[in-house]
Short mmCIF file of C-alpha atoms in Angstrom, two decimals:
data_model
loop_
_atom_site.label_atom_id
_atom_site.label_comp_id
_atom_site.label_asym_id
_atom_site.label_seq_id
_atom_site.Cartn_x
_atom_site.Cartn_y
_atom_site.Cartn_z
CA MET B 29 17.40 11.74 -9.92
CA ALA B 30 19.26 14.96 -9.95
CA ALA B 31 20.76 16.16 -13.20
CA GLY B 32 24.11 14.68 -14.13
CA ASN B 33 23.77 11.42 -12.27
CA GLY B 34 23.67 9.39 -15.49
CA PRO B 35 24.99 5.93 -14.80
CA TRP B 36 24.61 6.36 -11.03
CA MET B 37 20.99 5.41 -11.16
CA ALA B 38 21.83 1.99 -12.39
CA LEU B 39 23.48 1.92 -8.99
CA ALA B 40 20.40 3.16 -7.20
CA LEU B 41 19.25 -0.33 -7.33
CA LEU B 42 21.93 -2.56 -8.47
CA THR B 43 25.29 -1.17 -9.48
CA LEU B 44 28.01 -2.48 -7.37
CA LEU B 45 30.92 -0.72 -5.89
CA ALA B 46 34.65 -1.25 -5.74
CA GLY B 47 37.26 -1.68 -3.13
CA LEU B 48 35.51 -3.35 -0.20
CA GLN B 49 36.55 -6.73 1.12
CA THR B 50 33.34 -8.74 1.15
CA PRO B 51 32.58 -11.99 2.95
CA ALA B 52 32.62 -15.20 0.96
CA LEU B 53 29.21 -16.01 -0.52
CA SER B 54 28.77 -18.90 1.87
CA GLU B 55 29.22 -16.52 4.83
CA VAL B 56 26.48 -14.07 3.84
CA SER B 57 23.06 -14.77 5.30
CA VAL B 58 19.63 -13.75 4.05
CA GLN B 59 16.41 -12.90 5.87
CA PRO B 60 15.36 -16.05 7.77
CA ASN B 61 12.16 -17.58 6.39
CA PHE B 62 12.07 -14.99 3.58
CA LYS B 63 8.52 -14.55 2.22
CA GLN B 64 8.81 -13.43 -1.38
CA ASP B 65 5.09 -12.69 -1.74
CA GLN B 66 5.29 -10.17 1.13
CA PHE B 67 8.33 -8.51 -0.46
CA LEU B 68 6.39 -7.60 -3.62
CA GLY B 69 5.16 -4.07 -4.23
CA ARG B 70 6.46 -0.52 -4.17
CA TRP B 71 9.69 0.48 -2.39
CA PHE B 72 11.73 3.68 -2.19
CA THR B 73 15.53 3.76 -2.09
CA LYS B 74 16.22 5.63 1.16
CA GLY B 75 19.84 4.79 1.98
CA LEU B 76 22.97 3.65 0.15
CA ALA B 77 26.45 2.71 1.29
CA SER B 78 29.59 2.43 -0.82
CA ASN B 79 33.23 3.32 -0.59
CA ALA B 80 33.69 3.68 -4.36
CA THR B 81 35.38 6.92 -5.42
CA TRP B 82 32.67 7.87 -7.92
CA PHE B 83 30.00 7.33 -5.23
CA GLN B 84 31.83 9.65 -2.82
CA GLU B 85 31.96 12.29 -5.56
CA LYS B 86 28.25 12.07 -6.45
CA LYS B 87 26.52 11.18 -3.17
CA ALA B 88 25.50 14.78 -2.38
CA LYS B 89 23.55 14.92 -5.65
CA LEU B 90 21.70 11.64 -5.29
CA SER B 91 17.98 11.50 -4.56
CA MET B 92 15.36 8.87 -3.90
CA CYS B 93 14.01 6.58 -6.61
CA LYS B 94 11.00 4.27 -6.73
CA SER B 95 11.28 0.51 -7.28
CA VAL B 96 8.41 -1.84 -7.97
CA VAL B 97 8.89 -5.58 -7.36
CA THR B 98 6.48 -8.00 -9.06
CA ALA B 99 6.37 -11.78 -9.37
CA ALA B 100 7.69 -13.39 -12.55
CA GLU B 101 7.74 -17.00 -13.74
CA ASP B 102 9.62 -19.75 -11.92
CA GLY B 103 10.08 -17.81 -8.68
CA ALA B 104 11.86 -14.88 -10.31
CA LEU B 105 11.12 -11.21 -9.59
CA ASN B 106 10.72 -8.29 -11.97
CA LEU B 107 12.33 -5.15 -10.60
CA THR B 108 11.36 -1.83 -12.23
CA VAL B 109 13.18 1.32 -11.12
CA THR B 110 12.07 4.89 -11.87
CA TYR B 111 14.08 8.04 -11.16
CA PHE B 112 14.48 11.64 -12.28
CA ARG B 113 17.51 12.65 -14.34
CA ASP B 114 18.07 15.91 -16.12
CA THR B 115 14.53 16.88 -17.15
CA GLN B 116 12.91 13.48 -17.52
CA CYS B 117 11.81 10.35 -15.78
CA ILE B 118 13.94 7.28 -16.54
CA THR B 119 12.68 3.73 -16.05
CA TRP B 120 14.58 0.46 -16.40
CA SER B 121 13.90 -3.14 -15.43
CA LEU B 122 15.78 -6.25 -14.32
CA LEU B 123 14.85 -9.88 -13.88
CA LEU B 124 16.02 -11.22 -10.51
CA GLU B 125 16.43 -14.97 -10.82
CA PRO B 126 16.21 -17.18 -7.71
CA THR B 127 19.32 -19.06 -6.59
CA GLY B 128 17.48 -21.72 -4.59
CA THR B 129 17.87 -19.81 -1.32
CA PRO B 130 14.83 -17.61 -0.58
CA GLY B 131 15.89 -13.95 -0.56
CA HIS B 132 19.00 -14.56 -2.70
CA TYR B 133 18.81 -13.60 -6.39
CA ARG B 134 21.09 -13.32 -9.41
CA TYR B 135 20.77 -10.86 -12.24
CA ASN B 136 22.59 -9.82 -15.36
CA LYS B 137 22.49 -6.57 -17.23
CA PRO B 138 24.45 -6.50 -20.49
CA LYS B 139 25.41 -2.83 -20.00
CA TRP B 140 27.28 -3.76 -16.79
CA GLY B 141 28.68 -7.14 -17.82
CA GLY B 142 29.33 -9.98 -15.45
CA ASN B 143 26.99 -11.57 -12.96
CA HIS B 144 25.47 -9.80 -9.99
CA GLU B 145 23.70 -10.88 -6.83
CA LEU B 146 21.10 -9.33 -4.57
CA LEU B 147 20.66 -10.69 -1.04
CA VAL B 148 17.79 -9.52 1.16
CA ARG B 149 19.49 -9.43 4.55
CA GLU B 150 16.67 -8.05 6.71
CA THR B 151 13.08 -6.91 6.20
CA ASP B 152 9.85 -6.52 8.10
CA TYR B 153 8.01 -6.36 4.72
CA ASP B 154 5.80 -3.44 5.88
CA GLN B 155 8.31 -0.65 6.51
CA TYR B 156 11.83 -1.49 5.37
CA ALA B 157 14.24 -3.87 3.67
CA MET B 158 18.04 -3.90 3.81
CA PHE B 159 20.04 -5.78 1.25
CA ILE B 160 23.37 -6.02 -0.45
CA THR B 161 24.25 -6.27 -4.10
CA ARG B 162 27.56 -7.36 -5.53
CA SER B 163 29.27 -8.51 -8.68
CA THR B 164 30.60 -12.07 -8.67
CA ASN B 165 32.57 -12.01 -11.92
CA GLY B 166 33.31 -9.93 -15.00
CA PRO B 167 34.80 -6.42 -15.07
CA ASP B 168 33.17 -5.41 -11.77
CA GLU B 169 34.11 -8.51 -9.75
CA GLY B 170 34.12 -7.69 -6.06
CA LEU B 171 32.01 -4.54 -6.36
CA PHE B 172 29.66 -4.15 -3.40
CA MET B 173 26.81 -1.94 -2.09
CA ALA B 174 24.37 -1.88 0.83
CA MET B 175 20.86 -0.44 0.40
CA LEU B 176 17.89 0.59 2.51
CA TYR B 177 14.44 0.43 0.95
CA THR B 178 11.37 1.84 2.66
CA ARG B 179 7.69 1.43 1.79
CA SER B 180 7.08 5.16 2.29
CA GLN B 181 9.00 8.21 1.11
CA ASP B 182 8.68 9.53 4.68
CA PRO B 183 8.76 6.52 7.00
CA VAL B 184 7.20 7.01 10.41
CA ALA B 185 10.28 5.61 12.16
CA LYS B 186 12.74 7.48 9.93
CA LYS B 187 15.36 8.11 12.64
CA GLU B 188 15.26 4.51 13.87
CA LEU B 189 15.44 3.10 10.32
CA ASN B 190 18.38 5.37 9.48
CA GLU B 191 20.24 4.15 12.58
CA LYS B 192 19.36 0.53 11.80
CA PHE B 193 20.77 0.99 8.28
CA ARG B 194 23.86 2.75 9.59
CA SER B 195 24.55 -0.25 11.89
CA PHE B 196 23.87 -2.65 9.03
CA ALA B 197 26.26 -0.75 6.73
CA HIS B 198 28.94 -0.74 9.45
CA SER B 199 28.51 -4.51 9.82
CA GLN B 200 29.25 -4.82 6.09
CA GLY B 201 32.52 -2.87 6.46
CA PHE B 202 31.33 0.61 5.43
CA THR B 203 32.24 3.78 7.36
CA ASP B 204 30.02 6.80 8.06
CA GLU B 205 31.63 8.53 5.07
CA ASP B 206 30.43 5.68 2.85
CA ILE B 207 26.74 6.12 3.82
CA VAL B 208 24.17 8.51 2.35
CA PHE B 209 20.48 8.97 3.12
CA LEU B 210 18.64 10.12 0.03
CA HIS B 211 16.25 13.06 -0.11
CA LYS B 212 12.97 12.94 -1.98
CA ILE B 213 12.34 15.18 -4.94
CA GLY B 214 8.83 13.98 -5.82
CA LYS B 215 9.43 14.01 -9.56
CA CYS B 216 8.94 10.58 -11.16
CA ILE B 217 8.44 8.72 -7.90
CA ASP B 218 5.07 10.07 -6.79
CA ASP B 219 2.14 8.05 -8.09
CA GLN B 220 0.08 9.89 -10.68
#
């Protein structure tokens, strides 16, 4: 990530954002017939949406990161995120625990406090995935973010995917000012 983004990158995958009225958990759907095994592998964070003040201040400096999703025990997923910050590559990992609904996971990161959720709302597994993350209790209760992952840094259907994500973000209550499409910088996210 670009220099000075510090804590933002925790957001690149899973920090959650303030101020948005979110639907009750029971009202949020996940990808029908979600196939976890097809969701595994490498993804790139291509789009983010948030109306948090700090996000609005930093969104012009944000750049793409790489996430790798692998299977863990008992239906959980390991999520490893790599990004560029200052002059180095930063990597961190989370364990996404299943909730009993395919495509719906919980996670905890002591640095953030509270409990968080990730819900895969839509994916074709081969090109893109759109999901939301949010905090369900603790100091960040009610924080919310929408994300677009792509399998490629330069997706073939880039314009169509961007518009699909923009519509998705609008359906979650975000405005155009709340949405950013991230540029690639190559550092840390290209395979060696």
